[in-house]
């Protein structure tokens, strides 16, 4: 970018006054005239057509385009002549050969006939007028499509704040709000089947910024300027959501730090159970943030990790932490090491085969952000807010991730989630649960717990309330002791299904006795309830017991507020009740006499 | 205040400060069309921290009018 233009644009950061915007705009126009040589792919011609005074927007849109290195040429249609200009095929609009044509319509002007005469019009009259306006707009859009290759933006209407009916507006079939909403839906229907035509959701834009301040009435009466100038910089920013993908300036990859970015705390210090991620604050801020990242992934954005950590610590969380929304497979590249983060960025770019200018970097650490800004200015380093509660907004406010259409590949990402929904629906519909279970393609792995699995096992023991027969809590030290103690056996159950690896989802603690094995603890993560997995687990324990020469299993059920779910667990599995103390029940099962059937739809690994 | 106003207008109309006179009006100052008029009004409101009413805005015929209005509003 021309250095002088760059310097001028920087002044707007410290002085964003109207005066400076206008002055900066004038100065930049002068520089451009003197310079002359503009690279072809950086040119952008935009035509703004309106039914009110829109001239001022040119300043802000021009500047916003320049910030992205573009050289905009903006055509302003004559006041309220958009119909004539669109119909005049030999006129200045088409001669200008715009790449983008934006139709900026004010609703109170467009539907003035309805707004001014509301009380005199019948419901049918209103429908007629509404349909006529929508048809008219449709015809204009079609003429533009047939005579120009421009991308078309149509502002939908801001729903007025005041209605002639007062509080009875929604009582009426065609109250003002409903009229405007119908119009907006009508034009959305018109646009839906056409390529290259988009609704600019102006209604959403002014709602976001507050309709109270959307119009400066003084300027409306003096100059028919319906949009408050104070909103124009933001409007220009939103326009870039269309401009960037059109000019190939959108970015495809989001690179994320881990500690205090995807979860609260530092995995290397706080450990698997110490990081904050879940449904309680501050863990919920990170979980929400992950969900918003997931929506970007579903739209086709590539994810990568750039983190200073021991890879195993981090990957353990990515694979096994029950509250993680994002999993290892969501990330196309992971640079988790102790190298400097700029080097990592290069590696990521190489691995994914994209340019640095296609990357966005999100890191809570200001020092790391400074490093990347300095070393790799082509990367967009997000100005991350200090409070994780605002991460989601900071991410979704960016205008760099838009695409003008979803490719087949992008759509497939979403398909997996659609399939999951279908799976749920199938389960509801299907009387034959067995088919459902088979379709899940479940695979079970049983292990005696080793030190690696202890943190996860401990977590499950302390967190699981529903599918838990005795709800006995043990801390990590106690679990470690039990592991080393020959009198105890601790088993973990890991499950995979067609959708992925669920990690360790079941724990059983057995106290060995001379003849019987006592089930001290038996629990399942709530994720895998309702899939007969408990039977598999029990079967495994029974087989192990038998192989060591024991012939019975004993179990205890301690009822709590939360574990009513397993009230009939022992009965279902053919245990006999042998004792009862208050509401605690004791059960026994003779392994020699009866077999616990292993469900055929689960594969044992 | 007068000097500040002249500086402001020189910037907006892209002319040297000396060319802004009390008699300067849309007839004598190039580029002073209805749109520039509003730009000027906005800039004056921002720089001097005042609010001009619709009547005041439509009554401005030359630079002297602006000075009078600002004086009336107590701008030094």
XYZ file of C-alpha atoms in Angstrom, chain A residues 119-325:
207
model
C -56.147 3.830 8.698
C -57.898 4.370 5.358
C -56.689 1.181 3.743
C -58.301 -2.227 3.996
C -56.268 -5.349 4.660
C -56.630 -6.276 1.005
C -55.492 -2.861 -0.213
C -52.378 -3.200 1.885
C -51.649 -6.696 0.553
C -52.029 -5.367 -2.977
C -49.665 -2.471 -2.499
C -47.137 -4.688 -0.757
C -47.169 -7.281 -3.518
C -46.906 -4.597 -6.156
C -43.788 -3.170 -4.519
C -42.179 -6.595 -4.185
C -42.958 -7.380 -7.828
C -41.533 -4.068 -8.916
C -38.324 -4.750 -7.053
C -38.141 -8.234 -8.512
C -38.424 -6.810 -12.033
C -35.657 -4.305 -11.353
C -33.381 -7.013 -9.988
C -33.981 -9.161 -13.050
C -33.157 -6.288 -15.382
C -29.876 -5.690 -13.579
C -29.023 -9.399 -13.700
C -29.688 -9.503 -17.433
C -27.678 -6.420 -18.244
C -24.778 -6.480 -15.848
C -22.459 -8.944 -14.160
C -22.527 -6.992 -10.915
C -23.038 -8.562 -7.516
C -26.259 -7.093 -6.189
C -26.946 -6.080 -2.601
C -30.445 -5.149 -1.521
C -30.989 -3.532 1.843
C -34.036 -4.906 3.574
C -36.237 -2.473 5.457
C -35.772 -1.265 8.988
C -39.033 -1.954 10.813
C -40.341 1.381 12.123
C -40.383 2.058 15.824
C -43.690 3.873 15.753
C -46.981 2.534 14.472
C -50.243 4.346 13.822
C -51.953 1.571 15.775
C -49.863 2.022 18.891
C -49.877 -1.063 21.070
C -52.503 -2.710 18.859
C -50.073 -3.001 15.959
C -49.786 -6.778 16.186
C -53.536 -7.194 16.698
C -54.039 -6.093 13.137
C -53.378 -8.575 10.355
C -51.472 -5.899 8.492
C -50.129 -3.697 11.234
C -47.050 -1.700 10.274
C -44.570 -4.161 11.766
C -46.146 -7.069 9.952
C -46.239 -5.133 6.682
C -42.527 -4.454 6.855
C -41.733 -8.015 7.877
C -43.809 -9.344 4.985
C -41.952 -7.086 2.616
C -38.616 -8.282 3.930
C -39.653 -11.908 3.571
C -41.011 -11.170 0.117
C -37.739 -9.788 -1.146
C -35.801 -12.584 0.541
C -37.928 -15.040 -1.457
C -37.173 -13.127 -4.660
C -33.456 -13.252 -3.984
C -33.203 -16.834 -2.788
C -33.060 -18.506 -6.186
C -30.804 -16.004 -7.838
C -27.034 -16.240 -7.874
C -25.051 -13.161 -7.016
C -27.901 -11.329 -5.293
C -27.793 -10.846 -1.553
C -30.016 -9.306 1.060
C -28.055 -6.843 3.153
C -29.805 -7.216 6.497
C -30.163 -3.546 7.290
C -32.877 -4.307 9.827
C -30.365 -6.416 11.782
C -27.694 -3.753 11.395
C -29.774 -0.940 12.877
C -31.136 -3.222 15.579
C -27.579 -4.025 16.589
C -26.615 -0.363 16.750
C -29.881 0.812 18.200
C -32.716 2.254 16.171
C -32.808 5.206 18.547
C -29.649 6.518 16.964
C -30.067 5.202 13.469
C -31.559 8.378 12.047
C -30.412 11.909 12.801
C -33.730 13.616 12.235
C -32.190 17.006 11.733
C -30.179 15.677 8.795
C -33.237 13.848 7.497
C -35.261 17.050 7.315
C -32.402 19.206 6.066
C -30.956 16.865 3.511
C -33.010 13.643 3.361
C -30.126 11.762 4.922
C -31.883 8.817 6.554
C -28.830 7.126 8.034
C -27.050 8.860 10.899
C -23.504 9.668 9.787
C -22.217 8.220 13.062
C -23.311 4.783 11.827
C -21.640 5.008 8.442
C -18.196 3.727 9.477
C -19.875 0.596 10.883
C -22.027 0.218 7.776
C -18.904 0.390 5.631
C -17.304 -2.281 7.819
C -20.305 -4.566 7.258
C -20.114 -3.999 3.501
C -16.634 -5.474 3.596
C -18.255 -8.819 4.409
C -19.298 -8.848 0.742
C -16.332 -6.994 -0.701
C -13.678 -9.220 0.867
C -14.825 -12.562 -0.546
C -15.573 -10.885 -3.893
C -12.002 -9.651 -4.154
C -10.439 -12.765 -2.649
C -9.482 -10.916 0.511
C -11.367 -13.189 2.849
C -9.367 -15.451 5.129
C -9.695 -19.198 5.368
C -7.785 -20.232 8.473
C -8.222 -19.490 12.174
C -5.148 -20.187 14.274
C -5.751 -20.592 17.982
C -3.705 -20.600 21.125
C -4.809 -23.082 23.822
C -4.237 -21.935 27.419
C -6.679 -19.198 28.418
C -7.957 -19.156 24.887
C -9.760 -22.474 24.367
C -9.921 -23.172 28.106
C -9.295 -21.252 31.305
C -5.964 -21.863 32.986
C -2.773 -23.566 31.865
C -2.874 -27.285 31.174
C 0.788 -27.739 32.059
C 0.253 -26.258 35.506
C -3.358 -26.820 36.408
C -3.613 -30.288 34.979
C -6.438 -32.055 33.230
C -8.863 -31.526 36.095
C -7.719 -28.019 36.899
C -8.432 -26.234 33.646
C -11.675 -24.333 33.464
C -14.043 -25.654 30.850
C -17.644 -26.577 31.321
C -21.022 -25.205 32.227
C -19.989 -23.057 35.160
C -18.200 -19.729 34.950
C -15.531 -19.018 33.790
C -15.434 -22.404 32.061
C -18.648 -21.623 30.225
C -17.128 -18.596 28.477
C -14.569 -20.899 26.893
C -17.110 -23.549 26.029
C -19.273 -20.940 24.257
C -16.205 -19.652 22.480
C -15.433 -23.160 21.246
C -19.000 -23.503 19.994
C -18.667 -20.333 17.963
C -15.392 -21.591 16.505
C -17.168 -24.808 15.599
C -19.767 -22.877 13.601
C -16.952 -21.346 11.569
C -15.471 -24.795 10.994
C -18.823 -26.033 9.789
C -18.823 -23.245 7.241
C -15.509 -24.407 5.880
C -12.962 -22.394 7.895
C -9.781 -24.358 8.587
C -8.600 -24.507 12.189
C -5.052 -24.729 13.501
C -3.343 -24.651 16.896
C -0.281 -22.609 17.789
C 0.546 -23.271 21.431
C 3.520 -23.403 23.794
C 2.925 -26.648 25.642
C 3.914 -30.266 26.002
C 2.083 -31.821 23.123
C 0.825 -34.790 25.157
C -0.730 -32.606 27.847
C -2.630 -30.604 25.281
C -3.635 -33.539 23.126
C -4.917 -35.397 26.173
C -7.358 -32.533 26.684
C -8.274 -32.385 23.017
C -8.975 -36.096 22.937
C -10.426 -36.870 26.317
C -11.706 -33.857 28.166
C -15.465 -34.344 28.314
C -16.256 -30.637 28.015
C -14.207 -29.961 24.911
C -16.428 -28.987 21.996
